[in-house]
PDB file of C-alpha atoms in Angstrom:
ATOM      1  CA  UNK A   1      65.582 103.608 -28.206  1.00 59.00           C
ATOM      2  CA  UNK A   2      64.350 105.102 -25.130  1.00 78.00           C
ATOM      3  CA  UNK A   3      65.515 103.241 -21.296  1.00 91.00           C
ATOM      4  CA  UNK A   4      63.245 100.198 -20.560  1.00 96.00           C
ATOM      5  CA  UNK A   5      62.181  99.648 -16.866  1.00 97.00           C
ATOM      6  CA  UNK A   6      63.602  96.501 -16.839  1.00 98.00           C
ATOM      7  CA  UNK A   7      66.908  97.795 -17.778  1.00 97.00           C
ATOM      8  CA  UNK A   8      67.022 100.361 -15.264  1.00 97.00           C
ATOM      9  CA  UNK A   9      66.095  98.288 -12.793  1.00 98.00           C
ATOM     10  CA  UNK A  10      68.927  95.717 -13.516  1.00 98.00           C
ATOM     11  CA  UNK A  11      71.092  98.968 -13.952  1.00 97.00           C
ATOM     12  CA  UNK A  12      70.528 100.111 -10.743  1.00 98.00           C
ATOM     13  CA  UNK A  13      70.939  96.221  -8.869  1.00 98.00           C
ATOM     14  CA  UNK A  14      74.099  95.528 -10.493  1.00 98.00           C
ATOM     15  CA  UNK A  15      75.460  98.813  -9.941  1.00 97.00           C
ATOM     16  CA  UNK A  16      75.050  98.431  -6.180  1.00 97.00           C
ATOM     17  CA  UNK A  17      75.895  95.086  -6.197  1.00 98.00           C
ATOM     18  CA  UNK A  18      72.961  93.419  -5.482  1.00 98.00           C
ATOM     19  CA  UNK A  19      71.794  89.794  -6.504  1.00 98.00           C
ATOM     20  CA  UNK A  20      68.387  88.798  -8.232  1.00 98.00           C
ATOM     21  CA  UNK A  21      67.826  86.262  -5.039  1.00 98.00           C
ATOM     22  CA  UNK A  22      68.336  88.901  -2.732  1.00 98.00           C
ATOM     23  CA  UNK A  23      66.248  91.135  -4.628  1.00 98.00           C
ATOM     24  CA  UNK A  24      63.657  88.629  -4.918  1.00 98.00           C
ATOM     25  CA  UNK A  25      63.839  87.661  -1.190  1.00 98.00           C
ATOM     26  CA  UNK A  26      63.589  91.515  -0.361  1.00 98.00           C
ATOM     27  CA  UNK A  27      60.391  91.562  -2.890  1.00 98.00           C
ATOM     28  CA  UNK A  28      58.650  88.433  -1.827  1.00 98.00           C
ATOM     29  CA  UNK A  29      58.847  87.134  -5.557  1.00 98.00           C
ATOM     30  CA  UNK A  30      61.234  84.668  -7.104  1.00 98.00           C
ATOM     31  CA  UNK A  31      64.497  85.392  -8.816  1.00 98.00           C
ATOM     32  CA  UNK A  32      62.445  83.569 -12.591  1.00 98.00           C
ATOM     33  CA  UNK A  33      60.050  86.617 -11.824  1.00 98.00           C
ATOM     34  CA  UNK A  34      62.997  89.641 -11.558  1.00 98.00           C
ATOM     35  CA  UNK A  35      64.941  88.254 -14.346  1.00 98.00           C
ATOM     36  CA  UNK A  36      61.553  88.259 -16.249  1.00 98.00           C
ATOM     37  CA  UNK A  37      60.701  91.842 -15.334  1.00 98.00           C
ATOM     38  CA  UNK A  38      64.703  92.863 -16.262  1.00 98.00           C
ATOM     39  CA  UNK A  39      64.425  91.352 -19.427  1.00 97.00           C
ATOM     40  CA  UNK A  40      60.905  92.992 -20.378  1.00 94.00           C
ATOM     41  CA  UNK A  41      59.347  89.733 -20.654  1.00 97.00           C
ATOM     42  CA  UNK A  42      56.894  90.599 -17.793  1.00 96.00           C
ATOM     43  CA  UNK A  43      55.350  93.774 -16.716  1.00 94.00           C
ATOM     44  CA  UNK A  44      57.088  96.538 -14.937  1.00 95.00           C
ATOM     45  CA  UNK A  45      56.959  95.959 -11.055  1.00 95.00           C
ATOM     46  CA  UNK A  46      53.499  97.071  -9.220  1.00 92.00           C
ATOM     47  CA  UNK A  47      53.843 100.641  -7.212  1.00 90.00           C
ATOM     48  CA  UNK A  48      54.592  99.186  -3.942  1.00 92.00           C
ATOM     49  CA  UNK A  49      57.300  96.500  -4.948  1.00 96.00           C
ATOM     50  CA  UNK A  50      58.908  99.655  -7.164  1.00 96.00           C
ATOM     51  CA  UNK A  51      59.003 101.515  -3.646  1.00 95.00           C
ATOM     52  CA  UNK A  52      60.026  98.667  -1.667  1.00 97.00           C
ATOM     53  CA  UNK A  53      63.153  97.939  -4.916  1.00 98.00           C
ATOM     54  CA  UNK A  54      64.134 101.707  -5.249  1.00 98.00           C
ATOM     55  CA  UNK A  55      64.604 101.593  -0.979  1.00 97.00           C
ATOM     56  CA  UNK A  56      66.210  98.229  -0.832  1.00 98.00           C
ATOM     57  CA  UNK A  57      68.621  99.564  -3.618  1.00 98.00           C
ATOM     58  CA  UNK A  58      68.635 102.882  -2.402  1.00 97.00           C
ATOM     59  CA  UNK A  59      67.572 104.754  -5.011  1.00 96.00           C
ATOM     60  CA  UNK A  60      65.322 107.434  -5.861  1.00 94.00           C
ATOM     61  CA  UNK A  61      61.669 105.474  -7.291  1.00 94.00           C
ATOM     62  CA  UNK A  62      60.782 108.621  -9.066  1.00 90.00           C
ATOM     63  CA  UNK A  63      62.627 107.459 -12.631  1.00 93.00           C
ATOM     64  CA  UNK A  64      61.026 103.766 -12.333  1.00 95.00           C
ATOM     65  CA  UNK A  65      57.867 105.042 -11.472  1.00 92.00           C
ATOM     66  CA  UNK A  66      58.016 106.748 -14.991  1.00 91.00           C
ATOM     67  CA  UNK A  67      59.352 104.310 -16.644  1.00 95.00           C
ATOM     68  CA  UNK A  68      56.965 101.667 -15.455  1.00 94.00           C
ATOM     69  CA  UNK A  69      54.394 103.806 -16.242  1.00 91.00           C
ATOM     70  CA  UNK A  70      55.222 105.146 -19.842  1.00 90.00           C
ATOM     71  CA  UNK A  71      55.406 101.061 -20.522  1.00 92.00           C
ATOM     72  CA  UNK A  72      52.150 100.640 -19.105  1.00 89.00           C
ATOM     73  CA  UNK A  73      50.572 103.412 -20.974  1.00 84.00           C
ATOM     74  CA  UNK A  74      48.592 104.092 -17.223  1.00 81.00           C
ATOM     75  CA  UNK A  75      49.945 105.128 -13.739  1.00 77.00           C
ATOM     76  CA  UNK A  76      48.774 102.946 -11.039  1.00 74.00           C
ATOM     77  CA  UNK A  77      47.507 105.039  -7.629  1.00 75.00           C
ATOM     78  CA  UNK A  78      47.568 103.356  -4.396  1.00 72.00           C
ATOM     79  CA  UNK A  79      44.261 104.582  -2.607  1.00 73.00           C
ATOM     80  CA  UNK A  80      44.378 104.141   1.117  1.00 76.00           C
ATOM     81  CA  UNK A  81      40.777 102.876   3.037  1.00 82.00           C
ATOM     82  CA  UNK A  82      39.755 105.436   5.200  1.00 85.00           C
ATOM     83  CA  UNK A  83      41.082 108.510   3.231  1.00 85.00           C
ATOM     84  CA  UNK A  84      37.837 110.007   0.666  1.00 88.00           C
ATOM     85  CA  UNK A  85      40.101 113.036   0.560  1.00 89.00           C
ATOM     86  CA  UNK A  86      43.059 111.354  -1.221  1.00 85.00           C
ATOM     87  CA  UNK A  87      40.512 109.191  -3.370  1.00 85.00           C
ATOM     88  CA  UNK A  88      38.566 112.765  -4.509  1.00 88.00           C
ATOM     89  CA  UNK A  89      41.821 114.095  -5.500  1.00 88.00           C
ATOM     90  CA  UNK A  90      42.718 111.249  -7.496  1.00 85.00           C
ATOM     91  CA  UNK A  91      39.359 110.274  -9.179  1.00 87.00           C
ATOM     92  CA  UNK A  92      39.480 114.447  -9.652  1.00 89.00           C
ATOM     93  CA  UNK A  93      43.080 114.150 -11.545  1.00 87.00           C
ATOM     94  CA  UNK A  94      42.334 111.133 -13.267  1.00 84.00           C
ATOM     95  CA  UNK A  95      39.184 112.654 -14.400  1.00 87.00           C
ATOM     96  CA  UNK A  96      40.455 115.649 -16.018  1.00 88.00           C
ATOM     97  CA  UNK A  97      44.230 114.519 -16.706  1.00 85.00           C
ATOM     98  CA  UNK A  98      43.740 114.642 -20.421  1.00 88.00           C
ATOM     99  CA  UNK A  99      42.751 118.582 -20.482  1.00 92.00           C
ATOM    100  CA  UNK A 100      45.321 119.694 -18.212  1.00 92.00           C
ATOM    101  CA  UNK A 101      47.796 122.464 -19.529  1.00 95.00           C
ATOM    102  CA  UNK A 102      51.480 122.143 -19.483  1.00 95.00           C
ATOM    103  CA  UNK A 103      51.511 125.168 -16.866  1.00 96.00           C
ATOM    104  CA  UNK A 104      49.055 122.902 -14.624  1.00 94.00           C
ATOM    105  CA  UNK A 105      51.109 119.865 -15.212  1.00 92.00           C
ATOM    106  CA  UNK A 106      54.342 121.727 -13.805  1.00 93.00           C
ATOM    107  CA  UNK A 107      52.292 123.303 -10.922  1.00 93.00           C
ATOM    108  CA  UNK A 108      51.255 120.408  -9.873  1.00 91.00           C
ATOM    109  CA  UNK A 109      54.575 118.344 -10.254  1.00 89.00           C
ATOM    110  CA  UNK A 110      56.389 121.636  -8.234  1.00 91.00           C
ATOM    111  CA  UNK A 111      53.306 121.394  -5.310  1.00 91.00           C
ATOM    112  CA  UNK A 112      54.225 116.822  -5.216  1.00 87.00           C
ATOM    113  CA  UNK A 113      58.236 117.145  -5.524  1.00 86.00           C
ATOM    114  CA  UNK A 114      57.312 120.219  -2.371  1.00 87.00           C
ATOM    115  CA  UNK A 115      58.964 122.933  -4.785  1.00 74.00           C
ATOM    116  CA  UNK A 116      58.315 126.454  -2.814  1.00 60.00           C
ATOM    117  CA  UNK A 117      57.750 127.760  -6.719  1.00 51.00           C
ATOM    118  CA  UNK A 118      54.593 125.903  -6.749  1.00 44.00           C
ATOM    119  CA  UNK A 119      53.218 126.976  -3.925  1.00 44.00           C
TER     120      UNK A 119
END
């Protein structure tokens, strides 16, 4: 059975030694709430408290990101007021993400991670 987000995200606080309260405190949520989401009894943290986790742990938020989202069935995209350009592009992706190719898929994921290949 495939890695649930929960259990990657207790992975990752035990292996560095962190508590649920201080987790929780670092979050703004209570420790009932983490031991919810590490036990898959609640939905997968939102994007910015999977940033703020994967920081606070100091880890990469790239793997939770998936896994949050492969357990949502959706990605969630933060758009920021005051920036049409980064809502067009979104809207745009989210639009078409259903035709895109493999070969666009990786282009684009080489052009985000800042791969030189996809540039």
């Amino acid at each position: 059975m495939a890695e649930r987000f929960g259990e990657r995200l207790r992975a990752l606080r035990t292996e560095r030694g962190a508590t649920m309260g201080a987790l929780a405190r670092h979050l703004g949520v209570s420790v009932p709430y983490i031991s919810d989401v590490e036990r898959s009894l609640r939905a997968p943290l939102t994007t910015d408290k999977i940033r703020a986790a994967a920081e606070y742990l100091g880890s990469d938020p790239e793997p939770l990101f998936a896994l949050a989202a492969a357990e949502r069935g959706a990605f969630e995209l933060a758009a920021r007021p005051g920036d049409p350009l980064r809502s067009e592009v979104g809207a745009a992706l989210m639009r078409g993400w259903g035709d895109l190719s493999e070969r666009d898929l990786r282009t684009i994921l080489h052009i985000v991670r800042g791969d030189e290949r996809g540039r």
